[in-house]
Short mmCIF file of C-alpha atoms in Angstrom, two decimals:
data_model
loop_
_atom_site.label_atom_id
_atom_site.label_comp_id
_atom_site.label_asym_id
_atom_site.label_seq_id
_atom_site.Cartn_x
_atom_site.Cartn_y
_atom_site.Cartn_z
CA UNK A 1 58.98 -47.70 -44.59
CA UNK A 2 55.59 -48.98 -44.08
CA UNK A 3 56.92 -51.59 -41.54
CA UNK A 4 57.23 -51.43 -37.73
CA UNK A 5 60.39 -49.89 -36.50
CA UNK A 6 62.19 -49.95 -32.75
CA UNK A 7 63.20 -46.90 -31.19
CA UNK A 8 66.87 -46.45 -31.50
CA UNK A 9 69.72 -44.55 -30.00
CA UNK A 10 70.94 -40.94 -31.75
CA UNK A 11 73.77 -41.67 -34.57
CA UNK A 12 76.46 -39.73 -35.15
CA UNK A 13 75.77 -38.58 -38.52
CA UNK A 14 74.04 -35.51 -37.86
CA UNK A 15 75.89 -32.67 -39.26
CA UNK A 16 77.01 -29.70 -37.24
CA UNK A 17 76.19 -27.15 -39.92
CA UNK A 18 72.39 -28.25 -40.34
CA UNK A 19 70.25 -25.35 -39.91
CA UNK A 20 67.95 -25.85 -36.64
CA UNK A 21 64.98 -23.88 -38.38
CA UNK A 22 64.29 -27.44 -40.02
CA UNK A 23 64.49 -29.29 -36.75
CA UNK A 24 61.47 -26.90 -35.42
CA UNK A 25 59.31 -26.96 -37.94
CA UNK A 26 59.46 -30.89 -38.10
CA UNK A 27 57.24 -31.35 -35.13
CA UNK A 28 54.65 -34.49 -35.27
CA UNK A 29 51.49 -32.25 -36.25
CA UNK A 30 48.66 -33.28 -38.44
CA UNK A 31 48.18 -31.91 -41.47
CA UNK A 32 44.62 -31.48 -43.23
CA UNK A 33 45.49 -34.04 -45.56
CA UNK A 34 46.57 -36.58 -42.98
CA UNK A 35 42.99 -35.65 -41.30
CA UNK A 36 41.40 -36.29 -44.53
CA UNK A 37 43.16 -39.39 -44.72
CA UNK A 38 42.37 -40.89 -41.49
CA UNK A 39 38.35 -39.95 -42.22
CA UNK A 40 38.72 -41.91 -45.65
CA UNK A 41 40.38 -44.84 -43.78
CA UNK A 42 37.33 -44.89 -40.99
CA UNK A 43 34.93 -43.50 -42.81
CA UNK A 44 32.73 -46.79 -42.41
CA UNK A 45 33.04 -46.70 -38.85
CA UNK A 46 32.50 -43.29 -38.91
CA UNK A 47 29.11 -43.62 -40.43
CA UNK A 48 28.28 -46.55 -38.59
CA UNK A 49 28.92 -44.73 -35.47
CA UNK A 50 26.39 -41.85 -36.28
CA UNK A 51 23.95 -44.44 -37.79
CA UNK A 52 23.83 -45.79 -34.41
CA UNK A 53 23.75 -42.36 -32.60
CA UNK A 54 20.83 -41.32 -34.60
CA UNK A 55 18.75 -44.84 -34.05
CA UNK A 56 19.43 -44.09 -30.40
CA UNK A 57 18.31 -40.91 -30.33
CA UNK A 58 15.22 -41.74 -31.97
CA UNK A 59 14.50 -44.69 -29.65
CA UNK A 60 15.02 -42.76 -26.69
CA UNK A 61 12.51 -40.15 -28.13
CA UNK A 62 9.85 -42.37 -28.66
CA UNK A 63 10.87 -44.27 -24.99
CA UNK A 64 10.34 -40.60 -23.58
CA UNK A 65 7.28 -39.20 -25.46
CA UNK A 66 5.51 -42.20 -24.34
CA UNK A 67 6.70 -42.90 -20.97
CA UNK A 68 7.54 -39.37 -19.31
CA UNK A 69 6.39 -36.38 -21.86
CA UNK A 70 6.94 -33.20 -19.75
CA UNK A 71 4.23 -30.50 -19.77
CA UNK A 72 4.64 -26.85 -18.49
CA UNK A 73 2.16 -24.73 -16.62
CA UNK A 74 2.41 -21.14 -16.47
CA UNK A 75 0.55 -18.65 -14.12
CA UNK A 76 0.80 -15.02 -13.69
CA UNK A 77 0.41 -13.01 -10.74
CA UNK A 78 -0.15 -9.48 -11.01
CA UNK A 79 1.62 -7.23 -8.23
CA UNK A 80 -0.20 -3.94 -7.27
CA UNK A 81 1.38 -0.65 -6.20
CA UNK A 82 3.09 -0.95 -2.52
CA UNK A 83 2.04 2.02 -1.12
CA UNK A 84 -0.93 1.65 1.19
CA UNK A 85 -3.79 3.94 -0.77
CA UNK A 86 -6.61 5.55 1.34
CA UNK A 87 -9.33 3.39 0.21
CA UNK A 88 -12.05 6.75 0.47
CA UNK A 89 -10.08 8.39 -2.20
CA UNK A 90 -9.89 7.48 -5.90
CA UNK A 91 -7.28 9.10 -7.86
CA UNK A 92 -4.01 7.48 -9.03
CA UNK A 93 -0.81 7.44 -7.33
CA UNK A 94 2.70 7.79 -8.77
CA UNK A 95 4.65 4.35 -8.41
CA UNK A 96 8.23 4.42 -8.35
CA UNK A 97 9.29 1.63 -10.62
CA UNK A 98 12.56 0.90 -8.77
CA UNK A 99 10.78 0.22 -5.46
CA UNK A 100 7.74 -1.49 -6.90
CA UNK A 101 10.61 -3.93 -8.51
CA UNK A 102 12.19 -4.39 -5.26
CA UNK A 103 8.82 -5.16 -4.17
CA UNK A 104 7.98 -7.90 -6.77
CA UNK A 105 11.67 -9.37 -6.17
CA UNK A 106 10.65 -9.62 -2.31
CA UNK A 107 7.26 -11.34 -2.89
CA UNK A 108 9.07 -13.61 -4.94
CA UNK A 109 11.36 -14.69 -2.63
CA UNK A 110 8.56 -15.19 0.07
CA UNK A 111 6.96 -17.06 -2.74
CA UNK A 112 10.10 -19.00 -3.59
CA UNK A 113 10.61 -20.02 0.69
CA UNK A 114 8.63 -22.88 0.22
CA UNK A 115 8.50 -23.47 4.17
CA UNK A 116 6.05 -20.78 4.37
CA UNK A 117 3.58 -22.63 2.77
CA UNK A 118 4.22 -26.22 1.93
CA UNK A 119 2.75 -27.96 4.85
CA UNK A 120 -0.45 -26.14 3.94
CA UNK A 121 0.11 -26.98 0.76
CA UNK A 122 0.34 -30.68 1.45
CA UNK A 123 -2.85 -30.61 3.81
CA UNK A 124 -5.26 -29.04 0.76
CA UNK A 125 -7.85 -31.57 -0.13
CA UNK A 126 -7.68 -30.63 -3.56
CA UNK A 127 -4.14 -31.78 -3.75
CA UNK A 128 -4.42 -34.54 -1.49
CA UNK A 129 -7.95 -35.61 -2.04
CA UNK A 130 -10.83 -36.07 0.46
CA UNK A 131 -12.61 -39.52 1.15
CA UNK A 132 -15.42 -37.66 3.01
CA UNK A 133 -16.69 -35.92 0.13
CA UNK A 134 -19.56 -37.57 -2.20
CA UNK A 135 -18.21 -38.47 -4.53
CA UNK A 136 -14.78 -39.12 -2.73
CA UNK A 137 -11.91 -36.62 -4.37
CA UNK A 138 -8.92 -38.58 -5.63
CA UNK A 139 -5.58 -37.10 -4.98
CA UNK A 140 -3.57 -35.82 -7.83
CA UNK A 141 -1.49 -38.24 -10.19
CA UNK A 142 1.48 -35.73 -9.00
CA UNK A 143 0.57 -36.34 -5.06
CA UNK A 144 0.81 -40.25 -5.80
CA UNK A 145 4.10 -40.29 -7.73
CA UNK A 146 5.58 -37.65 -4.86
CA UNK A 147 4.26 -40.14 -2.41
CA UNK A 148 5.23 -43.49 -3.72
CA UNK A 149 9.06 -41.98 -4.28
CA UNK A 150 11.92 -43.75 -5.77
CA UNK A 151 14.55 -46.22 -4.67
CA UNK A 152 16.80 -42.55 -4.10
CA UNK A 153 14.12 -41.32 -1.62
CA UNK A 154 12.15 -43.97 0.05
CA UNK A 155 13.55 -43.17 3.42
CA UNK A 156 12.83 -39.07 3.01
CA UNK A 157 9.78 -37.36 4.39
CA UNK A 158 7.02 -36.28 1.77
CA UNK A 159 7.48 -33.03 2.60
CA UNK A 160 11.09 -33.43 1.58
CA UNK A 161 10.52 -35.18 -1.38
CA UNK A 162 8.06 -32.07 -2.11
CA UNK A 163 10.29 -29.59 -1.41
CA UNK A 164 13.00 -30.92 -3.53
CA UNK A 165 10.43 -31.70 -6.72
CA UNK A 166 9.81 -27.79 -6.07
CA UNK A 167 13.30 -26.30 -6.42
CA UNK A 168 13.81 -28.47 -9.35
CA UNK A 169 11.08 -28.02 -10.91
CA UNK A 170 9.19 -25.00 -10.24
CA UNK A 171 10.73 -21.50 -11.09
CA UNK A 172 9.35 -18.36 -9.92
CA UNK A 173 10.76 -15.22 -12.42
CA UNK A 174 10.20 -11.51 -11.83
CA UNK A 175 9.55 -9.54 -14.87
CA UNK A 176 11.08 -5.69 -14.65
CA UNK A 177 9.06 -3.58 -16.72
CA UNK A 178 5.69 -5.66 -16.16
CA UNK A 179 4.07 -5.96 -12.45
CA UNK A 180 4.05 -9.29 -12.93
CA UNK A 181 5.42 -12.39 -10.99
CA UNK A 182 5.81 -15.55 -13.80
CA UNK A 183 5.10 -18.93 -12.26
CA UNK A 184 6.10 -22.23 -14.10
CA UNK A 185 5.70 -26.07 -13.09
CA UNK A 186 7.00 -29.04 -14.96
CA UNK A 187 5.07 -32.00 -14.57
CA UNK A 188 5.92 -35.53 -16.06
CA UNK A 189 3.48 -37.80 -17.63
CA UNK A 190 0.45 -37.71 -19.63
CA UNK A 191 -1.55 -38.37 -16.58
CA UNK A 192 -0.07 -35.09 -14.54
CA UNK A 193 -0.74 -33.20 -17.67
CA UNK A 194 -3.77 -31.09 -15.80
CA UNK A 195 -2.10 -31.10 -12.58
CA UNK A 196 0.37 -27.98 -13.02
CA UNK A 197 -3.03 -26.01 -13.36
CA UNK A 198 -4.39 -27.04 -9.60
CA UNK A 199 -1.00 -26.96 -7.92
CA UNK A 200 -0.37 -23.72 -9.39
CA UNK A 201 -3.64 -22.16 -8.49
CA UNK A 202 -3.45 -23.77 -4.94
CA UNK A 203 0.00 -22.17 -4.59
CA UNK A 204 -1.04 -18.76 -5.50
CA UNK A 205 -4.16 -19.23 -3.05
CA UNK A 206 -1.91 -20.11 0.00
CA UNK A 207 0.32 -17.79 -0.90
CA UNK A 208 -2.50 -14.77 -1.02
CA UNK A 209 -4.07 -16.02 2.15
CA UNK A 210 -0.69 -16.19 3.83
CA UNK A 211 -0.41 -12.61 3.01
CA UNK A 212 -3.56 -12.03 3.62
CA UNK A 213 -3.02 -13.38 7.30
CA UNK A 214 0.16 -11.32 7.82
CA UNK A 215 -1.74 -7.76 6.72
CA UNK A 216 -4.48 -8.56 9.27
CA UNK A 217 -1.95 -9.30 11.90
CA UNK A 218 -0.48 -5.71 11.22
CA UNK A 219 -3.76 -4.31 10.80
CA UNK A 220 -5.18 -5.67 13.93
CA UNK A 221 -2.11 -4.43 16.02
CA UNK A 222 -3.04 -0.96 14.77
CA UNK A 223 -6.67 -1.40 15.37
CA UNK A 224 -6.33 -2.60 18.18
CA UNK A 225 -4.20 0.14 19.56
CA UNK A 226 -6.89 2.86 18.06
CA UNK A 227 -9.60 1.05 19.83
CA UNK A 228 -8.05 1.29 23.21
CA UNK A 229 -7.11 4.97 22.84
CA UNK A 230 -10.74 5.83 21.37
CA UNK A 231 -12.26 4.04 24.44
CA UNK A 232 -10.08 5.71 27.04
CA UNK A 233 -11.29 8.99 24.96
CA UNK A 234 -15.16 7.94 25.54
CA UNK A 235 -14.34 6.87 29.09
CA UNK A 236 -13.18 10.35 29.65
CA UNK A 237 -16.12 11.76 27.95
CA UNK A 238 -18.45 10.07 30.30
CA UNK A 239 -16.72 10.68 33.03
CA UNK A 240 -15.69 14.02 32.54
CA UNK A 241 -17.01 17.08 30.62
CA UNK A 242 -20.37 15.19 30.02
CA UNK A 243 -20.78 14.64 33.64
CA UNK A 244 -19.93 18.13 34.34
CA UNK A 245 -22.47 19.47 31.64
CA UNK A 246 -25.42 17.07 33.08
CA UNK A 247 -24.85 18.22 36.36
CA UNK A 248 -24.75 22.14 35.53
CA UNK A 249 -27.92 21.93 33.64
CA UNK A 250 -29.69 19.53 37.00
CA UNK A 251 -28.56 22.66 38.80
CA UNK A 252 -29.62 25.21 36.82
CA UNK A 253 -32.39 24.23 34.68
CA UNK A 254 -33.86 27.36 34.92
CA UNK A 255 -30.69 28.73 33.50
CA UNK A 256 -29.97 29.22 29.84
CA UNK A 257 -26.34 27.66 30.26
CA UNK A 258 -25.93 27.21 26.65
CA UNK A 259 -27.52 29.96 25.21
CA UNK A 260 -25.24 32.41 22.84
CA UNK A 261 -27.86 35.25 21.32
CA UNK A 262 -30.56 34.53 23.52
CA UNK A 263 -31.71 36.10 27.42
CA UNK A 264 -32.23 33.98 30.03
CA UNK A 265 -34.89 34.58 32.78
CA UNK A 266 -33.18 36.11 35.26
CA UNK A 267 -31.72 38.43 32.80
CA UNK A 268 -35.04 39.21 31.63
CA UNK A 269 -35.68 39.61 35.39
CA UNK A 270 -33.31 42.02 36.22
CA UNK A 271 -34.12 44.01 33.13
CA UNK A 272 -37.54 44.36 34.43
CA UNK A 273 -36.76 45.42 37.72
CA UNK A 274 -34.23 47.61 36.72
CA UNK A 275 -36.91 49.09 34.51
CA UNK A 276 -39.32 49.10 37.64
CA UNK A 277 -37.02 50.89 39.78
CA UNK A 278 -36.20 53.49 37.50
CA UNK A 279 -39.75 54.31 37.16
CA UNK A 280 -40.17 54.01 40.39
CA UNK A 281 -37.45 56.42 41.18
CA UNK A 282 -38.94 58.70 38.54
CA UNK A 283 -42.46 58.67 40.04
CA UNK A 284 -41.12 59.31 43.55
CA UNK A 285 -39.03 61.97 42.35
CA UNK A 286 -41.93 63.33 40.70
CA UNK A 287 -44.43 62.65 44.02
CA UNK A 288 -41.91 64.19 45.99
CA UNK A 289 -42.02 67.30 43.96
CA UNK A 290 -46.09 67.12 43.81
CA UNK A 291 -46.45 66.79 47.10
CA UNK A 292 -43.87 69.64 48.15
CA UNK A 293 -45.66 71.58 45.81
CA UNK A 294 -49.35 70.80 46.81
CA UNK A 295 -48.46 70.46 50.70
CA UNK A 296 -47.57 74.40 49.81
CA UNK A 297 -50.92 75.03 48.19
CA UNK A 298 -52.98 72.76 50.68
CA UNK A 299 -51.72 74.97 53.38
CA UNK A 300 -53.67 77.87 51.88
CA UNK A 301 -57.42 77.73 52.01
CA UNK A 302 -59.41 77.22 49.01
CA UNK A 303 -63.41 77.06 48.75
CA UNK A 304 -65.48 73.68 48.50
CA UNK A 305 -66.15 74.69 44.87
CA UNK A 306 -62.84 74.92 43.83
CA UNK A 307 -61.83 71.68 45.59
CA UNK A 308 -64.69 70.20 44.05
CA UNK A 309 -64.02 71.33 40.46
CA UNK A 310 -60.55 70.06 40.76
CA UNK A 311 -61.56 66.61 42.12
CA UNK A 312 -64.05 66.49 39.17
CA UNK A 313 -61.99 67.95 36.21
CA UNK A 314 -61.85 65.20 33.54
CA UNK A 315 -59.12 67.61 31.63
CA UNK A 316 -56.77 67.42 34.53
CA UNK A 317 -57.22 63.70 34.88
CA UNK A 318 -56.78 63.17 31.17
CA UNK A 319 -53.80 65.32 31.13
CA UNK A 320 -52.21 63.45 34.34
CA UNK A 321 -53.12 60.10 32.69
CA UNK A 322 -51.06 61.47 29.59
CA UNK A 323 -48.33 62.67 31.60
CA UNK A 324 -48.11 59.30 33.55
CA UNK A 325 -47.80 57.64 30.02
CA UNK A 326 -45.11 59.90 28.51
CA UNK A 327 -42.97 59.18 31.94
CA UNK A 328 -43.26 55.39 31.24
CA UNK A 329 -42.64 55.92 27.66
CA UNK A 330 -39.49 58.35 28.10
CA UNK A 331 -38.32 55.76 31.00
CA UNK A 332 -38.75 52.77 28.72
CA UNK A 333 -36.83 54.66 25.99
CA UNK A 334 -34.51 56.01 28.26
CA UNK A 335 -33.34 52.52 29.12
CA UNK A 336 -33.54 51.30 25.30
CA UNK A 337 -32.29 54.16 23.57
CA UNK A 338 -30.56 56.77 26.00
CA UNK A 339 -31.10 60.16 26.64
CA UNK A 340 -29.34 61.60 23.48
CA UNK A 341 -31.98 59.72 21.00
CA UNK A 342 -34.16 61.79 18.84
CA UNK A 343 -37.33 59.94 20.32
CA UNK A 344 -36.04 60.48 23.65
CA UNK A 345 -35.97 64.29 23.36
CA UNK A 346 -39.21 64.45 21.48
CA UNK A 347 -40.80 62.23 24.56
CA UNK A 348 -39.21 64.67 27.19
CA UNK A 349 -40.51 67.88 24.94
CA UNK A 350 -44.16 66.28 24.66
CA UNK A 351 -43.53 65.58 28.46
CA UNK A 352 -42.56 68.80 29.42
CA UNK A 353 -45.53 70.31 27.29
CA UNK A 354 -47.96 68.35 29.08
CA UNK A 355 -46.56 68.98 32.76
CA UNK A 356 -47.00 72.75 31.69
CA UNK A 357 -50.39 72.16 30.52
CA UNK A 358 -51.07 70.37 33.58
CA UNK A 359 -49.80 72.92 36.14
CA UNK A 360 -51.89 75.80 34.02
CA UNK A 361 -54.92 73.46 34.44
CA UNK A 362 -54.37 73.08 38.24
CA UNK A 363 -53.97 76.75 38.57
CA UNK A 364 -57.01 77.45 36.45
CA UNK A 365 -59.53 75.02 38.86
CA UNK A 366 -58.46 76.07 42.16
CA UNK A 367 -56.98 75.44 45.55
CA UNK A 368 -59.67 72.48 46.34
CA UNK A 369 -57.81 70.13 43.99
CA UNK A 370 -54.42 71.01 45.31
CA UNK A 371 -55.62 70.41 48.61
CA UNK A 372 -56.96 66.69 47.85
CA UNK A 373 -54.15 66.14 45.86
CA UNK A 374 -51.70 66.89 48.31
CA UNK A 375 -52.98 63.98 50.13
CA UNK A 376 -53.19 61.51 47.60
CA UNK A 377 -49.80 62.29 45.98
CA UNK A 378 -48.50 61.99 50.09
CA UNK A 379 -49.79 58.53 50.07
CA UNK A 380 -48.76 57.68 46.48
CA UNK A 381 -45.25 58.44 47.29
CA UNK A 382 -45.04 56.47 50.61
CA UNK A 383 -46.32 53.39 48.61
CA UNK A 384 -43.96 54.06 45.92
CA UNK A 385 -41.02 54.14 48.41
CA UNK A 386 -42.22 51.02 50.01
CA UNK A 387 -42.38 49.13 46.53
CA UNK A 388 -38.84 50.79 45.64
CA UNK A 389 -37.49 48.99 48.78
CA UNK A 390 -38.87 46.10 47.46
CA UNK A 391 -37.71 46.45 44.03
CA UNK A 392 -34.35 47.00 45.36
CA UNK A 393 -33.96 43.64 47.37
CA UNK A 394 -35.42 41.68 44.50
CA UNK A 395 -32.76 43.44 41.97
CA UNK A 396 -30.35 42.33 44.58
CA UNK A 397 -31.15 38.88 44.92
CA UNK A 398 -31.36 38.49 40.95
CA UNK A 399 -28.13 40.04 40.47
CA UNK A 400 -26.34 37.21 42.88
CA UNK A 401 -28.41 34.64 41.17
CA UNK A 402 -27.31 36.08 38.16
CA UNK A 403 -23.75 36.20 39.51
CA UNK A 404 -23.93 32.23 39.94
CA UNK A 405 -25.46 31.61 36.60
CA UNK A 406 -23.17 33.61 34.87
CA UNK A 407 -19.65 31.66 36.94
CA UNK A 408 -22.10 28.21 35.95
CA UNK A 409 -22.19 29.44 32.62
CA UNK A 410 -18.57 30.04 32.47
CA UNK A 411 -17.92 26.37 33.93
CA UNK A 412 -20.53 24.96 31.10
CA UNK A 413 -18.65 26.56 28.57
CA UNK A 414 -15.24 25.04 29.74
CA UNK A 415 -16.64 21.92 29.89
CA UNK A 416 -18.27 22.33 26.20
CA UNK A 417 -14.67 23.14 24.58
CA UNK A 418 -13.55 19.99 26.60
CA UNK A 419 -15.81 18.16 25.01
CA UNK A 420 -15.55 19.34 21.43
CA UNK A 421 -12.19 18.54 21.89
CA UNK A 422 -12.63 14.88 23.17
CA UNK A 423 -15.26 14.74 20.93
CA UNK A 424 -12.84 15.58 17.78
CA UNK A 425 -10.30 12.91 18.72
CA UNK A 426 -12.93 10.41 19.08
CA UNK A 427 -14.15 11.31 15.71
CA UNK A 428 -10.34 11.08 14.35
CA UNK A 429 -9.36 7.42 15.89
CA UNK A 430 -13.34 6.35 14.86
CA UNK A 431 -12.58 7.65 10.97
CA UNK A 432 -9.20 5.99 11.34
CA UNK A 433 -10.66 2.56 12.65
CA UNK A 434 -13.11 2.58 9.89
CA UNK A 435 -10.40 3.31 7.19
CA UNK A 436 -8.44 0.31 8.27
CA UNK A 437 -11.40 -1.95 8.41
CA UNK A 438 -12.15 -0.89 4.96
CA UNK A 439 -8.56 -1.46 4.05
CA UNK A 440 -8.82 -4.88 5.59
CA UNK A 441 -12.04 -5.71 3.50
CA UNK A 442 -10.36 -4.39 0.23
CA UNK A 443 -9.73 -7.51 -1.58
CA UNK A 444 -6.19 -5.77 -2.95
CA UNK A 445 -5.16 -5.78 0.48
CA UNK A 446 -2.48 -8.62 -0.40
CA UNK A 447 -1.02 -6.55 -3.24
CA UNK A 448 -1.25 -9.44 -5.39
CA UNK A 449 -4.11 -10.39 -7.88
CA UNK A 450 -3.80 -14.19 -9.05
CA UNK A 451 -4.40 -14.99 -12.67
CA UNK A 452 -5.52 -18.09 -13.95
CA UNK A 453 -3.04 -21.00 -14.47
CA UNK A 454 -2.82 -21.68 -18.34
CA UNK A 455 -3.14 -25.26 -19.14
CA UNK A 456 -0.22 -26.72 -21.49
CA UNK A 457 -1.57 -27.46 -24.68
CA UNK A 458 1.08 -29.72 -25.70
CA UNK A 459 4.44 -31.25 -23.95
CA UNK A 460 7.44 -29.16 -24.15
CA UNK A 461 9.52 -32.09 -24.03
CA UNK A 462 11.03 -34.56 -25.49
CA UNK A 463 11.46 -32.89 -29.00
CA UNK A 464 12.49 -35.35 -31.82
CA UNK A 465 14.32 -32.50 -33.96
CA UNK A 466 16.47 -32.17 -30.67
CA UNK A 467 16.60 -35.74 -29.95
CA UNK A 468 17.18 -37.15 -33.44
CA UNK A 469 20.03 -34.44 -34.48
CA UNK A 470 21.67 -34.98 -30.91
CA UNK A 471 22.14 -38.76 -31.21
CA UNK A 472 23.42 -38.33 -35.24
CA UNK A 473 25.79 -35.58 -33.89
CA UNK A 474 26.78 -37.63 -30.78
CA UNK A 475 27.31 -40.74 -32.79
CA UNK A 476 29.48 -39.08 -35.20
CA UNK A 477 31.61 -37.45 -32.65
CA UNK A 478 32.25 -40.83 -30.97
CA UNK A 479 33.28 -42.28 -34.23
CA UNK A 480 35.48 -39.44 -34.88
CA UNK A 481 36.79 -39.39 -31.48
CA UNK A 482 37.61 -43.70 -31.40
CA UNK A 483 39.16 -43.21 -34.99
CA UNK A 484 41.63 -40.69 -34.33
CA UNK A 485 42.23 -42.38 -31.08
CA UNK A 486 43.13 -45.53 -32.55
CA UNK A 487 45.01 -43.60 -35.34
CA UNK A 488 47.16 -41.15 -32.81
CA UNK A 489 47.77 -44.52 -30.74
CA UNK A 490 48.91 -46.74 -33.78
CA UNK A 491 52.92 -46.82 -34.19
CA UNK A 492 52.87 -48.02 -37.76
CA UNK A 493 54.99 -45.83 -40.25
CA UNK A 494 52.66 -44.61 -43.01
CA UNK A 495 53.71 -41.52 -43.70
CA UNK A 496 56.71 -39.43 -43.41
CA UNK A 497 55.95 -37.52 -40.27
CA UNK A 498 55.70 -40.83 -38.68
CA UNK A 499 59.26 -41.54 -38.40
CA UNK A 500 59.71 -38.46 -36.24
CA UNK A 501 57.59 -39.94 -33.34
CA UNK A 502 59.99 -42.58 -33.29
CA UNK A 503 63.56 -41.52 -34.28
CA UNK A 504 65.17 -38.94 -31.70
CA UNK A 505 68.20 -38.01 -33.47
CA UNK A 506 68.31 -35.46 -36.24
CA UNK A 507 67.83 -36.31 -39.37
CA UNK A 508 68.85 -35.36 -43.34
CA UNK A 509 65.69 -36.27 -44.41
CA UNK A 510 63.03 -38.90 -45.22
CA UNK A 511 61.82 -40.80 -48.59
CA UNK A 512 58.54 -41.65 -48.85
CA UNK A 513 56.87 -45.01 -50.21
CA UNK A 514 55.40 -44.50 -53.74
CA UNK A 515 52.48 -45.89 -52.93
CA UNK A 516 51.51 -43.34 -50.32
CA UNK A 517 52.16 -40.41 -53.22
CA UNK A 518 49.83 -40.27 -55.77
CA UNK A 519 51.15 -37.91 -57.93
CA UNK A 520 54.22 -40.41 -58.46
CA UNK A 521 51.79 -43.21 -60.41
CA UNK A 522 53.56 -44.20 -63.52
CA UNK A 523 56.81 -41.87 -63.35
CA UNK A 524 60.08 -43.32 -63.32
CA UNK A 525 61.74 -43.03 -59.48
CA UNK A 526 64.99 -42.14 -61.06
CA UNK A 527 63.79 -39.24 -62.81
CA UNK A 528 60.90 -38.53 -60.36
CA UNK A 529 62.47 -34.64 -59.23
CA UNK A 530 62.62 -34.14 -63.04
CA UNK A 531 59.66 -35.50 -64.01
CA UNK A 532 57.05 -35.08 -61.28
CA UNK A 533 58.37 -31.58 -59.66
CA UNK A 534 55.36 -30.61 -57.31
CA UNK A 535 54.98 -34.60 -56.02
CA UNK A 536 55.67 -35.30 -52.29
CA UNK A 537 58.66 -37.50 -52.90
CA UNK A 538 60.22 -34.87 -55.35
CA UNK A 539 59.86 -32.50 -52.27
CA UNK A 540 61.60 -35.06 -49.88
CA UNK A 541 64.43 -35.57 -52.50
CA UNK A 542 64.93 -31.45 -52.59
CA UNK A 543 64.98 -31.37 -49.01
CA UNK A 544 67.06 -34.36 -48.47
CA UNK A 545 69.85 -32.18 -51.04
CA UNK A 546 69.56 -29.25 -48.87
CA UNK A 547 70.31 -30.57 -45.56
CA UNK A 548 73.10 -32.42 -47.37
CA UNK A 549 74.72 -28.87 -47.89
#
């Protein structure tokens, strides 16, 4: 059964009573024994393919390791809390982790949108070099490679090449727990080993400067608005309350407009005039009574000795002087303490006693004194009356001036109140402007802090323990695939199952060749069922007998 047979039509030898279960189980599938047989037949080819794959993997590792090793540079960006902090406060702020994680993702998205910083990056002299410096600064080997390009992107602009390179080799990741954004850049070639540090450092600086520019633009608008408001308030102060206060101080320089606990000179003048008027009124009243009294006394006749005695009497003069002092003191105390005060009553009692003493003394010295006193007191009464009228006119003028000053003081207080309100608003805006300036000068205003890129200590690709085993495995799989492909495409009959692939009619059974069954070696084929009951050929005979039944 090792020869090649031709396909033939179904023969009418199938028995109607044959069970269909045997047909269902007789599908052309490979058993582990057949698979192992295929591997044994193709072992040399499979081993050769595995060795070739091992050699190719080793060669590729050596070539890539020498010509194009890959170095990965890593840099971290520390992200600060998103909330704006008052620069005048030093306490810590509570941070929402979800909001902060979303803020980090937003910054990472801005960093990934390379159009925002790519052009500035390609104009950086640290990347493209600067021949004007001494010594001239050479461009990076990475930039030279991008500028030269290859046969696939010769027609592309350098910005397109750089953008394509970064999209493929620049990785930006956000850590959910730590406040970090991780940047990693893969560079190829030994000459580009240190270029990743410069590239990531410049990318971070450009991105930070972009954020600083955006923040300055935002806060500059706020600051300009506050400056305009502050200028308007300052103009209102200068043209409004301050000008009003200056005019009032100039017009009423003699008045204590801003005084709260002190009396101005008009009030002092009015008080003095009122005191003088009260004293004059008291004195006039006293003089009127004295004149009336002396008039009655003067109408009577007195001798010259008595009149002379009255005129020269020192005691009467002293008593009158004392009485005048008491009157003045009483008037002062009445103006200061009122009528019911103890000192006023004591003074009144003392005055009454002094007056009684004087009257008693006058009665003692005679009528001549009364006549002379009558004339004197009458003249004094007239002079005091004239003086009282003058004091009244002065008091009315002072009261009028005081009324004007009081109105001016009310206007002054209103202007001061308005000035204080505007000054508070001015100070509030000025404080906000200073806070914004402090915030703009704060190095943390961009909400990021750049970390120093970590230079690669060794290459991360290629790896011999990946290339060599991968070449071996791929070669082995290729050898196995070719071996099984050739086996499955071969139509030679080597096993009983090969018959089912070519025969379309139902079969009673198949007897394999003796060489295909190792257990039949040295056994009589006529007695194979009895001598080798567990052999494959014996099983074929039993299956054939079962199908005949």
